[in-house]
Coordinates of C-alpha atoms in Angstrom, one line a residue:
Chain E
M757 CA 0.0 0.0 0.0
E758 CA 2.7 2.5 1.0
Q759 CA 4.8 1.4 -1.9
F760 CA 1.8 2.2 -4.1
L761 CA 1.4 5.7 -2.5
I762 CA 5.1 6.4 -2.9
Q763 CA 5.0 5.5 -6.6
K764 CA 2.1 7.9 -7.0
I765 CA 4.1 10.6 -5.2
V766 CA 7.1 9.9 -7.5
D767 CA 4.6 10.5 -10.4
R768 CA 3.7 13.8 -8.7
D769 CA 0.3 12.8 -7.4
E770 CA -0.6 15.5 -4.9
D771 CA -3.6 13.6 -3.5
A772 CA -1.4 10.7 -2.6
F773 CA 1.1 13.0 -1.0
E774 CA -1.6 14.7 1.1
Q775 CA -2.9 11.2 2.2
L776 CA 0.6 10.3 3.3
V777 CA 1.1 13.5 5.2
K778 CA -2.2 13.1 7.0
E779 CA -1.2 9.6 8.0
Y780 CA 2.2 10.5 9.4
R781 CA 2.2 14.2 10.4
H782 CA 1.1 13.6 14.0
S783 CA 3.7 11.1 14.8
V784 CA 6.5 12.9 12.9
L785 CA 5.5 16.2 14.5
N786 CA 5.5 14.8 18.0
T787 CA 8.8 12.9 17.6
I788 CA 10.4 16.2 16.6
Y789 CA 8.7 18.1 19.3
R790 CA 9.8 15.7 22.0
Y791 CA 13.3 15.9 20.6
I792 CA 13.7 19.6 20.3
G793 CA 11.2 20.8 22.9
D794 CA 9.7 23.7 20.8
S795 CA 6.4 23.3 19.1
A796 CA 6.6 26.1 16.6
E797 CA 10.1 24.9 15.4
A798 CA 8.8 21.4 15.4
Q799 CA 6.0 22.4 12.9
D800 CA 8.6 23.9 10.6
I801 CA 11.0 20.9 10.8
A802 CA 8.1 18.5 10.3
Q803 CA 7.2 20.4 7.1
E804 CA 10.9 20.2 6.0
V805 CA 10.7 16.4 6.5
F806 CA 7.7 16.1 4.2
I807 CA 9.3 18.4 1.6
K808 CA 12.2 16.0 1.6
V809 CA 9.7 13.1 1.1
W810 CA 8.2 14.9 -1.9
Q811 CA 11.6 15.8 -3.4
H812 CA 13.3 12.4 -2.8
A813 CA 10.5 9.9 -3.0
K814 CA 12.2 8.4 -6.1
N815 CA 15.1 7.5 -3.9
F816 CA 13.0 5.2 -1.7
R817 CA 13.7 1.8 -3.2
G818 CA 11.5 -0.3 -0.9
E819 CA 14.5 -2.1 0.7
S820 CA 13.2 -1.2 4.1
R821 CA 9.8 -0.2 5.5
F822 CA 8.6 3.3 4.4
S823 CA 8.4 4.4 8.1
T824 CA 12.1 3.4 8.6
W825 CA 13.0 5.6 5.6
L826 CA 10.8 8.4 6.8
Y827 CA 12.1 8.4 10.4
R828 CA 15.7 8.4 9.1
I829 CA 14.8 11.7 7.5
V830 CA 13.2 12.9 10.8
V831 CA 16.4 11.9 12.8
N832 CA 18.6 13.7 10.3
Q833 CA 16.5 16.8 10.3
C834 CA 16.5 16.8 14.2
L835 CA 20.3 16.4 14.3
N836 CA 20.8 19.1 11.8
Y837 CA 18.6 21.5 13.8
R838 CA 20.4 20.7 17.0
A839 CA 23.8 21.2 15.3
K840 CA 22.7 24.7 14.2
K841 CA 21.2 25.5 17.6
R842 CA 24.0 23.9 19.7
E843 CA 25.0 27.1 21.4
S844 CA 21.5 27.9 22.7
L845 CA 19.6 25.3 24.7
P846 CA 15.9 24.9 23.7
I847 CA 13.5 27.1 25.5
L848 CA 11.2 25.1 27.7
E849 CA 7.6 26.0 27.0
N850 CA 5.1 26.0 29.8
T851 CA 2.5 24.5 27.6
I852 CA -0.9 24.2 29.2
S853 CA -2.2 20.7 29.0
S854 CA -5.5 19.9 27.4
N855 CA -6.4 18.6 30.8
S856 CA -7.9 21.7 32.5
D857 CA -7.7 20.4 36.1
V858 CA -3.9 19.9 36.4
S859 CA -2.5 20.7 39.7
F860 CA 0.7 22.7 40.1
E861 CA 2.6 19.6 41.2
D862 CA 1.7 17.8 37.9
E863 CA 2.7 20.8 35.9
E864 CA 6.0 21.1 37.8
E865 CA 6.6 17.4 37.2
K866 CA 5.9 17.7 33.5
V867 CA 8.4 20.6 33.2
A868 CA 11.0 18.6 35.2
I869 CA 10.5 15.5 32.9
K870 CA 10.7 17.6 29.7
K871 CA 13.9 19.3 31.0
A872 CA 15.4 15.9 31.9
V873 CA 14.6 14.5 28.4
N874 CA 16.0 17.6 26.8
E875 CA 19.3 17.2 28.7
L876 CA 19.8 13.7 27.5
P877 CA 22.6 13.1 25.0
E878 CA 21.3 13.3 21.5
R879 CA 21.5 9.7 20.5
Q880 CA 20.1 8.4 23.8
R881 CA 17.2 10.9 23.5
I882 CA 16.3 9.9 19.9
A883 CA 16.5 6.2 20.7
L884 CA 14.3 6.6 23.7
I885 CA 11.7 8.8 21.9
L886 CA 11.5 6.3 19.0
S887 CA 11.1 3.4 21.4
K888 CA 8.8 4.9 24.0
F889 CA 6.6 7.2 22.0
E890 CA 6.7 5.8 18.5
G891 CA 6.7 2.1 19.7
K892 CA 9.5 1.3 17.3
S893 CA 11.3 -2.0 17.9
Y894 CA 15.0 -2.0 18.7
K895 CA 15.6 -3.6 15.2
E896 CA 13.8 -0.7 13.4
I897 CA 15.5 1.9 15.6
A898 CA 18.9 0.3 14.7
Q899 CA 17.9 0.7 11.0
I900 CA 16.8 4.3 11.4
M901 CA 19.9 5.3 13.4
K902 CA 22.2 3.1 11.4
V903 CA 23.7 1.5 14.5
S904 CA 23.8 -2.1 15.8
L905 CA 21.0 -3.7 17.8
S906 CA 23.2 -3.9 20.9
S907 CA 24.0 -0.1 20.6
V908 CA 20.2 0.6 20.7
E909 CA 19.8 -1.6 23.8
S910 CA 22.6 0.3 25.4
L911 CA 21.4 3.7 24.3
I912 CA 17.9 3.2 25.7
F913 CA 19.2 1.7 29.0
R914 CA 21.6 4.6 29.5
A915 CA 18.8 7.1 28.7
R916 CA 16.7 5.5 31.4
E917 CA 19.5 5.5 33.9
N918 CA 20.2 9.2 33.1
L919 CA 16.6 10.1 33.4
R920 CA 16.3 8.2 36.7
E921 CA 19.2 10.2 38.1
K922 CA 17.7 13.5 37.0
L923 CA 14.2 12.6 38.2
L924 CA 15.4 11.2 41.6
P925 CA 13.8 14.2 43.5
L926 CA 10.5 13.3 42.0
I927 CA 10.9 9.6 42.7
K928 CA 11.5 10.4 46.4
K929 CA 8.3 12.4 46.5
Chain M
M1 CA 21.9 -16.0 43.1
K2 CA 23.0 -14.1 40.0
H3 CA 21.1 -10.9 39.4
I4 CA 19.8 -9.8 35.9
S5 CA 21.8 -6.9 34.5
K6 CA 20.0 -3.5 34.4
R7 CA 20.5 -3.3 30.7
K8 CA 18.8 -6.7 30.2
L9 CA 16.0 -5.6 32.5
S10 CA 15.5 -2.4 30.4
A11 CA 15.2 -4.5 27.2
F12 CA 12.8 -6.9 29.1
L13 CA 10.5 -3.9 29.9
D14 CA 10.5 -3.0 26.2
G15 CA 9.6 -6.6 25.3
E16 CA 12.9 -6.9 23.4
V17 CA 14.1 -10.2 24.8
C18 CA 13.5 -13.7 23.4
K19 CA 10.7 -16.0 24.7
E20 CA 13.1 -18.1 26.8
E21 CA 14.8 -15.1 28.3
K22 CA 11.5 -13.4 29.0
H23 CA 10.4 -16.5 31.0
R24 CA 13.7 -16.7 32.8
I25 CA 13.7 -13.0 33.8
S26 CA 10.0 -13.1 34.9
E27 CA 10.7 -16.1 37.1
H28 CA 13.9 -14.5 38.6
V29 CA 12.2 -11.1 39.3
K30 CA 9.3 -12.9 41.2
S31 CA 11.8 -14.3 43.6
C32 CA 14.4 -11.5 43.7
A33 CA 13.5 -8.3 45.7
S34 CA 16.6 -6.5 44.4
C35 CA 15.8 -7.1 40.7
Q36 CA 12.1 -6.4 41.3
K37 CA 13.1 -3.0 42.8
E38 CA 15.2 -2.3 39.7
V39 CA 12.3 -3.2 37.4
D40 CA 10.0 -0.8 39.4
R41 CA 12.6 2.0 39.1
L42 CA 13.0 1.6 35.4
S43 CA 9.2 1.3 35.0
Y44 CA 8.8 4.6 36.9
V45 CA 11.0 6.3 34.4
S46 CA 9.0 4.9 31.5
H47 CA 5.7 5.9 33.0
S48 CA 6.9 9.3 33.9
L49 CA 7.5 10.0 30.2
D50 CA 3.7 9.6 29.7
A51 CA 3.3 13.0 31.4
M52 CA 4.9 14.6 28.4
E53 CA 2.2 16.4 26.4
E54 CA 1.6 16.0 22.7
V55 CA 1.2 18.8 20.2
Q56 CA -1.3 19.0 17.5
A57 CA -0.4 19.9 13.9
S58 CA -1.4 23.4 13.0
P59 CA -4.6 23.6 11.0
Y60 CA -2.6 25.3 8.2
F61 CA 0.1 22.6 8.3
M62 CA -0.9 21.2 4.9
L63 CA -1.4 24.6 3.3
N64 CA 1.9 25.9 4.5
L65 CA 3.6 22.7 3.4
K66 CA 2.2 23.0 -0.2
Q67 CA 3.1 26.7 -0.3
K68 CA 6.7 25.9 0.7
I69 CA 6.9 23.1 -2.0
I70 CA 5.6 25.5 -4.7
E71 CA 8.2 28.2 -3.6
R72 CA 11.0 25.7 -3.6
E73 CA 10.0 24.2 -6.9
S74 CA 9.7 27.6 -8.6
K75 CA 13.1 28.6 -7.2
R76 CA 14.5 25.3 -8.5
A77 CA 12.9 25.9 -11.9
I78 CA 14.5 29.4 -12.1
R79 CA 17.8 28.0 -11.0
L80 CA 17.6 25.3 -13.7
W81 CA 16.6 27.8 -16.4
F82 CA 19.5 30.1 -15.3
L83 CA 22.0 27.2 -15.6
E84 CA 20.6 26.2 -18.9
E85 CA 21.0 29.8 -20.2
I86 CA 24.5 29.9 -18.8
N87 CA 25.3 26.6 -20.6
R88 CA 23.7 27.9 -23.8
V89 CA 25.9 31.1 -23.8
L90 CA 29.0 29.7 -22.2
I91 CA 29.5 26.5 -24.1
P92 CA 30.0 28.2 -27.5
V93 CA 32.3 30.7 -25.9
L94 CA 34.4 28.0 -24.3
E95 CA 34.5 26.1 -27.6
G96 CA 35.8 29.3 -29.3
M97 CA 38.4 29.8 -26.5
N98 CA 39.5 26.2 -27.1
R99 CA 40.5 27.2 -30.6
I100 CA 42.7 29.9 -29.2
L101 CA 43.9 28.2 -26.0
I102 CA 45.3 25.1 -27.6
P103 CA 47.7 26.9 -30.0
A104 CA 48.5 29.5 -27.3
G105 CA 49.3 26.7 -24.9
A106 CA 51.4 24.9 -27.4
T107 CA 53.4 28.1 -28.2
A108 CA 54.0 28.7 -24.5
L109 CA 55.2 25.1 -24.1
F110 CA 57.6 25.5 -27.0
L111 CA 59.0 28.7 -25.6
V112 CA 59.5 27.2 -22.1
S113 CA 61.2 24.2 -23.7
L114 CA 63.5 26.5 -25.7
L115 CA 64.5 28.4 -22.5
C116 CA 65.0 25.2 -20.5
G117 CA 67.1 23.7 -23.3
S118 CA 69.3 26.7 -23.6
Y119 CA 69.8 26.8 -19.8
L120 CA 70.6 23.1 -19.7
G121 CA 73.0 23.4 -22.6
T122 CA 74.8 26.3 -20.8
S123 CA 75.0 24.3 -17.6
I124 CA 76.5 21.3 -19.3
Y125 CA 79.2 23.4 -21.0
Q126 CA 80.0 25.1 -17.6
I127 CA 80.4 21.6 -16.0
K128 CA 82.9 20.7 -18.8
G129 CA 85.0 23.7 -17.8
L130 CA 84.0 25.8 -20.8
K131 CA 83.4 29.3 -19.7
V132 CA 80.2 30.1 -21.4
L133 CA 78.8 32.7 -19.0
P134 CA 81.8 33.7 -16.8
T135 CA 80.9 37.4 -16.5
R136 CA 78.0 39.5 -15.2
E137 CA 77.6 40.7 -18.8
G138 CA 77.2 37.1 -19.9
F139 CA 74.6 36.5 -17.2
D140 CA 72.7 39.6 -18.3
N141 CA 72.8 38.3 -21.8
F142 CA 71.6 34.9 -20.8
F143 CA 68.1 35.3 -22.1
S144 CA 69.1 37.4 -25.1
I145 CA 70.1 36.4 -28.5
T146 CA 73.8 37.2 -27.8
L147 CA 73.9 33.9 -26.1
F148 CA 74.3 32.4 -29.5
D149 CA 77.3 34.7 -30.4
N150 CA 80.1 32.7 -28.8
F151 CA 79.5 29.2 -29.9
P152 CA 81.5 26.5 -28.2
E153 CA 83.9 24.4 -30.2
G154 CA 82.1 21.6 -32.0
S155 CA 78.5 23.0 -31.4
L156 CA 75.9 23.3 -34.1
G157 CA 76.1 27.1 -33.9
N158 CA 79.8 27.0 -34.3
A159 CA 79.5 24.8 -37.4
Y160 CA 76.9 27.2 -38.8
A161 CA 79.1 30.3 -38.1
L162 CA 82.1 28.6 -39.8
L163 CA 80.0 27.8 -42.8
S164 CA 78.6 31.3 -43.1
M165 CA 82.1 32.8 -42.7
E166 CA 83.3 30.6 -45.5
G167 CA 80.4 31.8 -47.6
E168 CA 81.3 35.4 -46.9
R169 CA 85.0 34.7 -48.0
Q170 CA 83.8 33.3 -51.3

């Protein structure tokens, strides 16, 4: 099915492209948002990802799953963004949750968690986000990040360990 | 009792261990308080991430995306047209220059060869002890035609000079 859509995109079928964007935009946008911590920037980067899909669809040869190819673009775009913004840490947004009756403690916890995730080393963070939020298997993460399976296992474990250290005050609560 | 490594427990929580290992770890965790505590800690970290909020795509996401694509493609089309125009104008010019450059290059190569040859010839005669350029005047005249005035004994120039002198006598 995806292969069929991609072929249509290669043939410059805008409806097929729109269908593909609708299917993936939420997960792509949130992966980027969790990685960079800025929703406005995440919208722009997500659009850049889909522009790359439109421009380079002919390069997708179907050797891997489409989502693997797509997330490879996502990871590269995120890493490029971080490389450009390395000198300035991302601004943490105090986004108001859709849940209207959040207590101050919950909000404080959210900010602390977001900050802790933001402070993780890049590769640990991307591996954790792909595993935890996108439900990607270690095998697919390895293909996306072009690393070995054992590296993914190690990256995710170290991400958890780092988070645990950072969130220790919350755990003790 | 050998504990399960933290790394393995992390993979276990993600369901990334084989069937046999999953069974082995489950059995061990049931009977090992220390490993159970570790699983709880790792689970807490995983569950705490659920608190991270999601963002919704802007209602203009698709519209902005299409606009960006149109802008990029028009820029690309202009760039391609510009390159085509450059090629259209530049290629004939370069071809014309080739007609000049090749003979000019060959001439320059010939002149360099001539100078190198004369310098080498002079150096060889100096090694042999024949004072071809002993003075400052001689050095100044190195690149001038006077270099060919005093031909060494047995050289082609010398033979030519002798022949021309004989011609003058007759």
